[in-house]
C-alpha cells in the first residue's frame, strides 16, 4: 500500500504528508519519486557507530532474534562514505562531538540520523551534574528520528527505523533538496 | 636483487604513525589508538582515552547512595549487576547491616548470569573480529536467553539496577528458578559448539596462539586482573581470595593458565562460563526463604570514614572506595575499574607484533570503553 492510500489519522508524520500533497502533484515525477524512495528505504545501510551501552542493544537488534536484515538494514558499514544512516547509539561527550560532526559530514547525501537512547536525545542520566556530556545530539547534527529508552529495546529501535523508512517514503525531489539546504545551513 | 628490494621498502627509514579510532569497528567503542609502525611491525601503541568520559565519579558526589546504583550500571554495562553489588556492599559494610542469606544467594546468581552473558558477548564479538560471522549469531542467540531471565524478574534487559543498598529491588519471579535451570541445561549443550567453531578452529588458533605474550611478572606489576591476568597465572580472583556475598559457600575452580598468550586469554573466558554454571547450579536449588530486602532508613547517611570493597567483575577486579563526611551523598567516590588498568598493558604486549595482530591482542583483553573513561 502506498503512502497516499494510508488513512490520514493513522500516519504519524502528517507534516511530511502535507508537504507531499503540496509539491507532489506531478504525475511523472511522483512515479520516479516512488521508485527512488522504494529503493532508498529498502536498503538503508547504517554506520557502525556505537559509543556506549546503547550500542550493545543495537548489536542485539542485528542479532538473530530481532534481525535487522528483514528490513534491508543488516549491512553495517564501517566507513561513513558508504553509509546512509547514522544511528547515534550512546552518550556523546565534548571530546567526541567534533568526531561525530566529521563523521556526519563525510557521509554522502541523502543521509539520515537516528538518535538512539536518552543520552543521544537529551543527555539522559547525565543531564544534570555532568560537566562533559552534550545535552542532546541535535546540538551537533540534525536528527530525523528519536528513539527513547535507556537503553531502548531492540523492538523500539526497529520501530524507529521503520518510522525513518516511512519518512523516506514521503520524500520528493523537491522536499529532499529543501531538507539538504536546511541541514547545511545549520 | 636482494639489495634492490631493500631500497624500496617503505618505512624502513622512519616510523610510520597511523591513527586507529575513535570510530573503528574493532575497538568496540570509541577507543583511539595511535600506532607507530616500522613497516608492518608495531613499535608503539599509544591509547588516547576520554572520548566517552561522562564524569560519573564527580556526578556521584552530588547524588545519594541509592541513586549511584544507576550510574554504576552504565560504567561497565556488561557487568552491570556486579558493579551495583560493589556499591551496595560498600554501603552495607559502612552501615554494618546484616544481609540475609536469601539476598546473598540471589545476588550471586545474578552476578554469575551477568558474567556468562558478558563472556558470550565477548565470544561473539571476538569471533567477528577474527572474521567469523557465525560466532556473532551463535553468541548473541544464547545471550538473549539470559536477557529474558533478567527481564522477567527485573523488567530490564541489560542495565537492570537490581541491587540496592540493603537488598534487592523486588523479589524474584516465580519462574526464575525453572528458567535458570532450563538455561543451564541448554547452555551446557551448546557450549561445545562454541569450542567446535572457534576454539578448535585452525585459522583461529594460528592467529591467536603464541602472540601477545604476557608474563606473570608483568601481569602482576601492571595489575592486570580478571581472565586476562589469570591466563598468565596470576591468581587474582576476588571471589576466591576475599569472598563476598555467597561465594564462600560454593565450590568452584579458579581458571588458571600459565601460557599468557592471546589464545589462553580467550580460553580463560570460555572456561569461566563453565565455572559460572557450576556456581549457579549449586545455588539455584536452595535459595533460602526470607525477605528480599532489609528495611533501611529512607535517607541513607554513611558515618564519617573511608570504606572499601572489592568485587570481581567479568573483566577483572573492581574496587569501590568511598569517603563519607556523614552526609547523604559521598564526599568522594573512586572506582578502580579493571579495563582502565588492563588497557595499560596493551603497549607492552603488542610491541614487535604485526599490525594485524593488534586487533587480536586488543580484543583478547575484552575492553569496555565506558569502563575505562567512566
Ligand atoms: S541512553 Fe542509557 S543505555 Fe543508552 S547510552 Fe545513555 S546511559 Fe547508556
JSON list of N, CA and C in Angstrom, two decimals, chain B residues 59-107:
[
{"chain": "B", "resi": 59, "resn": "UNK", "atom": "N", "xyz": [29.86, 13.07, 39.34]},
{"chain": "B", "resi": 59, "resn": "UNK", "atom": "CA", "xyz": [28.40, 13.11, 39.50]},
{"chain": "B", "resi": 59, "resn": "UNK", "atom": "C", "xyz": [27.95, 12.44, 40.79]},
{"chain": "B", "resi": 60, "resn": "UNK", "atom": "N", "xyz": [28.68, 11.37, 41.16]},
{"chain": "B", "resi": 60, "resn": "UNK", "atom": "CA", "xyz": [28.29, 10.62, 42.35]},
{"chain": "B", "resi": 60, "resn": "UNK", "atom": "C", "xyz": [28.36, 11.50, 43.59]},
{"chain": "B", "resi": 61, "resn": "UNK", "atom": "N", "xyz": [29.21, 12.53, 43.55]},
{"chain": "B", "resi": 61, "resn": "UNK", "atom": "CA", "xyz": [29.35, 13.36, 44.75]},
{"chain": "B", "resi": 61, "resn": "UNK", "atom": "C", "xyz": [28.12, 14.21, 45.01]},
{"chain": "B", "resi": 62, "resn": "UNK", "atom": "N", "xyz": [27.26, 14.37, 44.02]},
{"chain": "B", "resi": 62, "resn": "UNK", "atom": "CA", "xyz": [26.10, 15.23, 44.24]},
{"chain": "B", "resi": 62, "resn": "UNK", "atom": "C", "xyz": [24.79, 14.45, 44.30]},
{"chain": "B", "resi": 63, "resn": "UNK", "atom": "N", "xyz": [24.85, 13.12, 44.30]},
{"chain": "B", "resi": 63, "resn": "UNK", "atom": "CA", "xyz": [23.60, 12.35, 44.39]},
{"chain": "B", "resi": 63, "resn": "UNK", "atom": "C", "xyz": [23.70, 11.38, 45.57]},
{"chain": "B", "resi": 64, "resn": "UNK", "atom": "N", "xyz": [22.54, 10.82, 45.92]},
{"chain": "B", "resi": 64, "resn": "UNK", "atom": "CA", "xyz": [22.51, 9.95, 47.10]},
{"chain": "B", "resi": 64, "resn": "UNK", "atom": "C", "xyz": [22.93, 8.53, 46.74]},
{"chain": "B", "resi": 65, "resn": "UNK", "atom": "N", "xyz": [23.16, 7.72, 47.77]},
{"chain": "B", "resi": 65, "resn": "UNK", "atom": "CA", "xyz": [23.68, 6.38, 47.53]},
{"chain": "B", "resi": 65, "resn": "UNK", "atom": "C", "xyz": [22.75, 5.51, 46.69]},
{"chain": "B", "resi": 66, "resn": "UNK", "atom": "N", "xyz": [21.44, 5.47, 46.96]},
{"chain": "B", "resi": 66, "resn": "UNK", "atom": "CA", "xyz": [20.60, 4.65, 46.08]},
{"chain": "B", "resi": 66, "resn": "UNK", "atom": "C", "xyz": [20.62, 5.12, 44.63]},
{"chain": "B", "resi": 67, "resn": "UNK", "atom": "N", "xyz": [20.89, 6.42, 44.42]},
{"chain": "B", "resi": 67, "resn": "UNK", "atom": "CA", "xyz": [20.94, 6.91, 43.04]},
{"chain": "B", "resi": 67, "resn": "UNK", "atom": "C", "xyz": [22.21, 6.50, 42.32]},
{"chain": "B", "resi": 68, "resn": "UNK", "atom": "N", "xyz": [23.28, 6.31, 43.09]},
{"chain": "B", "resi": 68, "resn": "UNK", "atom": "CA", "xyz": [24.57, 5.95, 42.48]},
{"chain": "B", "resi": 68, "resn": "UNK", "atom": "C", "xyz": [24.47, 4.64, 41.73]},
{"chain": "B", "resi": 69, "resn": "UNK", "atom": "N", "xyz": [23.60, 3.74, 42.25]},
{"chain": "B", "resi": 69, "resn": "UNK", "atom": "CA", "xyz": [23.42, 2.44, 41.62]},
{"chain": "B", "resi": 69, "resn": "UNK", "atom": "C", "xyz": [23.19, 2.56, 40.12]},
{"chain": "B", "resi": 70, "resn": "UNK", "atom": "N", "xyz": [22.39, 3.56, 39.74]},
{"chain": "B", "resi": 70, "resn": "UNK", "atom": "CA", "xyz": [22.03, 3.66, 38.33]},
{"chain": "B", "resi": 70, "resn": "UNK", "atom": "C", "xyz": [23.19, 4.17, 37.49]},
{"chain": "B", "resi": 71, "resn": "UNK", "atom": "N", "xyz": [24.14, 4.84, 38.11]},
{"chain": "B", "resi": 71, "resn": "UNK", "atom": "CA", "xyz": [25.29, 5.28, 37.33]},
{"chain": "B", "resi": 71, "resn": "UNK", "atom": "C", "xyz": [26.33, 4.18, 37.20]},
{"chain": "B", "resi": 72, "resn": "UNK", "atom": "N", "xyz": [26.50, 3.38, 38.25]},
{"chain": "B", "resi": 72, "resn": "UNK", "atom": "CA", "xyz": [27.48, 2.30, 38.14]},
{"chain": "B", "resi": 72, "resn": "UNK", "atom": "C", "xyz": [27.04, 1.28, 37.10]},
{"chain": "B", "resi": 73, "resn": "UNK", "atom": "N", "xyz": [25.74, 1.14, 36.91]},
{"chain": "B", "resi": 73, "resn": "UNK", "atom": "CA", "xyz": [25.23, 0.31, 35.82]},
{"chain": "B", "resi": 73, "resn": "UNK", "atom": "C", "xyz": [25.87, 0.68, 34.50]},
{"chain": "B", "resi": 74, "resn": "UNK", "atom": "N", "xyz": [26.00, 1.96, 34.29]},
{"chain": "B", "resi": 74, "resn": "UNK", "atom": "CA", "xyz": [26.40, 2.46, 32.98]},
{"chain": "B", "resi": 74, "resn": "UNK", "atom": "C", "xyz": [27.90, 2.57, 32.81]},
{"chain": "B", "resi": 75, "resn": "UNK", "atom": "N", "xyz": [28.63, 2.12, 33.82]},
{"chain": "B", "resi": 75, "resn": "UNK", "atom": "CA", "xyz": [30.09, 2.19, 33.74]},
{"chain": "B", "resi": 75, "resn": "UNK", "atom": "C", "xyz": [30.61, 1.04, 32.90]},
{"chain": "B", "resi": 76, "resn": "UNK", "atom": "N", "xyz": [30.47, -0.17, 33.44]},
{"chain": "B", "resi": 76, "resn": "UNK", "atom": "CA", "xyz": [30.78, -1.35, 32.64]},
{"chain": "B", "resi": 76, "resn": "UNK", "atom": "C", "xyz": [29.44, -2.03, 32.40]},
{"chain": "B", "resi": 77, "resn": "UNK", "atom": "N", "xyz": [28.83, -1.66, 31.28]},
{"chain": "B", "resi": 77, "resn": "UNK", "atom": "CA", "xyz": [27.44, -2.06, 31.10]},
{"chain": "B", "resi": 77, "resn": "UNK", "atom": "C", "xyz": [27.27, -3.56, 30.91]},
{"chain": "B", "resi": 78, "resn": "UNK", "atom": "N", "xyz": [28.36, -4.27, 30.66]},
{"chain": "B", "resi": 78, "resn": "UNK", "atom": "CA", "xyz": [28.20, -5.71, 30.51]},
{"chain": "B", "resi": 78, "resn": "UNK", "atom": "C", "xyz": [28.29, -6.44, 31.84]},
{"chain": "B", "resi": 79, "resn": "UNK", "atom": "N", "xyz": [28.80, -5.78, 32.89]},
{"chain": "B", "resi": 79, "resn": "UNK", "atom": "CA", "xyz": [28.73, -6.39, 34.22]},
{"chain": "B", "resi": 79, "resn": "UNK", "atom": "C", "xyz": [27.93, -5.50, 35.14]},
{"chain": "B", "resi": 80, "resn": "UNK", "atom": "N", "xyz": [26.81, -5.01, 34.64]},
{"chain": "B", "resi": 80, "resn": "UNK", "atom": "CA", "xyz": [26.04, -4.01, 35.37]},
{"chain": "B", "resi": 80, "resn": "UNK", "atom": "C", "xyz": [25.69, -4.47, 36.78]},
{"chain": "B", "resi": 81, "resn": "UNK", "atom": "N", "xyz": [25.24, -5.71, 36.88]},
{"chain": "B", "resi": 81, "resn": "UNK", "atom": "CA", "xyz": [24.77, -6.21, 38.17]},
{"chain": "B", "resi": 81, "resn": "UNK", "atom": "C", "xyz": [25.91, -6.28, 39.18]},
{"chain": "B", "resi": 82, "resn": "UNK", "atom": "N", "xyz": [27.10, -6.63, 38.70]},
{"chain": "B", "resi": 82, "resn": "UNK", "atom": "CA", "xyz": [28.23, -6.78, 39.62]},
{"chain": "B", "resi": 82, "resn": "UNK", "atom": "C", "xyz": [28.70, -5.41, 40.09]},
{"chain": "B", "resi": 83, "resn": "UNK", "atom": "N", "xyz": [28.68, -4.43, 39.20]},
{"chain": "B", "resi": 83, "resn": "UNK", "atom": "CA", "xyz": [29.05, -3.08, 39.60]},
{"chain": "B", "resi": 83, "resn": "UNK", "atom": "C", "xyz": [28.15, -2.58, 40.72]},
{"chain": "B", "resi": 84, "resn": "UNK", "atom": "N", "xyz": [26.85, -2.82, 40.55]},
{"chain": "B", "resi": 84, "resn": "UNK", "atom": "CA", "xyz": [25.90, -2.40, 41.58]},
{"chain": "B", "resi": 84, "resn": "UNK", "atom": "C", "xyz": [26.22, -3.04, 42.90]},
{"chain": "B", "resi": 85, "resn": "UNK", "atom": "N", "xyz": [26.53, -4.32, 42.82]},
{"chain": "B", "resi": 85, "resn": "UNK", "atom": "CA", "xyz": [26.79, -5.07, 44.03]},
{"chain": "B", "resi": 85, "resn": "UNK", "atom": "C", "xyz": [27.93, -4.43, 44.81]},
{"chain": "B", "resi": 86, "resn": "UNK", "atom": "N", "xyz": [28.94, -3.95, 44.09]},
{"chain": "B", "resi": 86, "resn": "UNK", "atom": "CA", "xyz": [30.09, -3.41, 44.79]},
{"chain": "B", "resi": 86, "resn": "UNK", "atom": "C", "xyz": [29.72, -2.17, 45.59]},
{"chain": "B", "resi": 87, "resn": "UNK", "atom": "N", "xyz": [28.90, -1.29, 45.02]},
{"chain": "B", "resi": 87, "resn": "UNK", "atom": "CA", "xyz": [28.49, -0.10, 45.79]},
{"chain": "B", "resi": 87, "resn": "UNK", "atom": "C", "xyz": [27.60, -0.51, 46.95]},
{"chain": "B", "resi": 88, "resn": "UNK", "atom": "N", "xyz": [26.67, -1.45, 46.69]},
{"chain": "B", "resi": 88, "resn": "UNK", "atom": "CA", "xyz": [25.77, -1.89, 47.74]},
{"chain": "B", "resi": 88, "resn": "UNK", "atom": "C", "xyz": [26.56, -2.48, 48.91]},
{"chain": "B", "resi": 89, "resn": "UNK", "atom": "N", "xyz": [27.54, -3.31, 48.57]},
{"chain": "B", "resi": 89, "resn": "UNK", "atom": "CA", "xyz": [28.31, -3.95, 49.62]},
{"chain": "B", "resi": 89, "resn": "UNK", "atom": "C", "xyz": [29.08, -2.91, 50.43]},
{"chain": "B", "resi": 90, "resn": "UNK", "atom": "N", "xyz": [29.62, -1.90, 49.73]},
{"chain": "B", "resi": 90, "resn": "UNK", "atom": "CA", "xyz": [30.35, -0.87, 50.45]},
{"chain": "B", "resi": 90, "resn": "UNK", "atom": "C", "xyz": [29.44, -0.12, 51.41]},
{"chain": "B", "resi": 91, "resn": "UNK", "atom": "N", "xyz": [28.25, 0.22, 50.95]},
{"chain": "B", "resi": 91, "resn": "UNK", "atom": "CA", "xyz": [27.30, 0.94, 51.80]},
{"chain": "B", "resi": 91, "resn": "UNK", "atom": "C", "xyz": [26.89, 0.08, 52.99]},
{"chain": "B", "resi": 92, "resn": "UNK", "atom": "N", "xyz": [26.60, -1.21, 52.68]},
{"chain": "B", "resi": 92, "resn": "UNK", "atom": "CA", "xyz": [26.17, -2.10, 53.77]},
{"chain": "B", "resi": 92, "resn": "UNK", "atom": "C", "xyz": [27.29, -2.33, 54.78]},
{"chain": "B", "resi": 93, "resn": "UNK", "atom": "N", "xyz": [28.51, -2.38, 54.28]},
{"chain": "B", "resi": 93, "resn": "UNK", "atom": "CA", "xyz": [29.64, -2.55, 55.20]},
{"chain": "B", "resi": 93, "resn": "UNK", "atom": "C", "xyz": [29.74, -1.35, 56.12]},
{"chain": "B", "resi": 94, "resn": "UNK", "atom": "N", "xyz": [29.54, -0.17, 55.55]},
{"chain": "B", "resi": 94, "resn": "UNK", "atom": "CA", "xyz": [29.66, 1.05, 56.35]},
{"chain": "B", "resi": 94, "resn": "UNK", "atom": "C", "xyz": [28.57, 1.13, 57.40]},
{"chain": "B", "resi": 95, "resn": "UNK", "atom": "N", "xyz": [27.36, 0.71, 57.04]},
{"chain": "B", "resi": 95, "resn": "UNK", "atom": "CA", "xyz": [26.25, 0.81, 57.98]},
{"chain": "B", "resi": 95, "resn": "UNK", "atom": "C", "xyz": [26.17, -0.40, 58.90]},
{"chain": "B", "resi": 96, "resn": "UNK", "atom": "N", "xyz": [27.02, -1.39, 58.64]},
{"chain": "B", "resi": 96, "resn": "UNK", "atom": "CA", "xyz": [27.02, -2.64, 59.41]},
{"chain": "B", "resi": 96, "resn": "UNK", "atom": "C", "xyz": [25.65, -3.29, 59.43]},
{"chain": "B", "resi": 97, "resn": "UNK", "atom": "N", "xyz": [25.08, -3.42, 58.24]},
{"chain": "B", "resi": 97, "resn": "UNK", "atom": "CA", "xyz": [23.79, -4.11, 58.11]},
{"chain": "B", "resi": 97, "resn": "UNK", "atom": "C", "xyz": [24.07, -5.58, 57.91]},
{"chain": "B", "resi": 98, "resn": "UNK", "atom": "N", "xyz": [23.22, -6.42, 58.52]},
{"chain": "B", "resi": 98, "resn": "UNK", "atom": "CA", "xyz": [23.33, -7.85, 58.30]},
{"chain": "B", "resi": 98, "resn": "UNK", "atom": "C", "xyz": [22.44, -8.21, 57.12]},
{"chain": "B", "resi": 99, "resn": "UNK", "atom": "N", "xyz": [23.03, -8.80, 56.12]},
{"chain": "B", "resi": 99, "resn": "UNK", "atom": "CA", "xyz": [22.26, -9.13, 54.93]},
{"chain": "B", "resi": 99, "resn": "UNK", "atom": "C", "xyz": [21.80, -10.58, 55.03]},
{"chain": "B", "resi": 100, "resn": "UNK", "atom": "N", "xyz": [20.50, -10.82, 54.89]},
{"chain": "B", "resi": 100, "resn": "UNK", "atom": "CA", "xyz": [20.01, -12.21, 54.98]},
{"chain": "B", "resi": 100, "resn": "UNK", "atom": "C", "xyz": [20.57, -13.07, 53.84]},
{"chain": "B", "resi": 101, "resn": "UNK", "atom": "N", "xyz": [20.55, -14.37, 54.08]},
{"chain": "B", "resi": 101, "resn": "UNK", "atom": "CA", "xyz": [21.14, -15.30, 53.12]},
{"chain": "B", "resi": 101, "resn": "UNK", "atom": "C", "xyz": [20.46, -15.25, 51.76]},
{"chain": "B", "resi": 102, "resn": "UNK", "atom": "N", "xyz": [19.14, -15.09, 51.80]},
{"chain": "B", "resi": 102, "resn": "UNK", "atom": "CA", "xyz": [18.41, -15.10, 50.53]},
{"chain": "B", "resi": 102, "resn": "UNK", "atom": "C", "xyz": [18.96, -14.05, 49.57]},
{"chain": "B", "resi": 103, "resn": "UNK", "atom": "N", "xyz": [19.19, -12.85, 50.10]},
{"chain": "B", "resi": 103, "resn": "UNK", "atom": "CA", "xyz": [19.69, -11.78, 49.24]},
{"chain": "B", "resi": 103, "resn": "UNK", "atom": "C", "xyz": [21.06, -12.14, 48.70]},
{"chain": "B", "resi": 104, "resn": "UNK", "atom": "N", "xyz": [21.90, -12.69, 49.59]},
{"chain": "B", "resi": 104, "resn": "UNK", "atom": "CA", "xyz": [23.26, -13.02, 49.16]},
{"chain": "B", "resi": 104, "resn": "UNK", "atom": "C", "xyz": [23.24, -14.01, 48.02]},
{"chain": "B", "resi": 105, "resn": "UNK", "atom": "N", "xyz": [22.39, -15.04, 48.17]},
{"chain": "B", "resi": 105, "resn": "UNK", "atom": "CA", "xyz": [22.36, -16.09, 47.15]},
{"chain": "B", "resi": 105, "resn": "UNK", "atom": "C", "xyz": [21.83, -15.54, 45.83]},
{"chain": "B", "resi": 106, "resn": "UNK", "atom": "N", "xyz": [20.77, -14.75, 45.90]},
{"chain": "B", "resi": 106, "resn": "UNK", "atom": "CA", "xyz": [20.20, -14.22, 44.65]},
{"chain": "B", "resi": 106, "resn": "UNK", "atom": "C", "xyz": [21.21, -13.29, 43.98]},
{"chain": "B", "resi": 107, "resn": "UNK", "atom": "N", "xyz": [21.89, -12.49, 44.78]},
{"chain": "B", "resi": 107, "resn": "UNK", "atom": "CA", "xyz": [22.90, -11.61, 44.20]},
{"chain": "B", "resi": 107, "resn": "UNK", "atom": "C", "xyz": [23.97, -12.40, 43.48]}
]
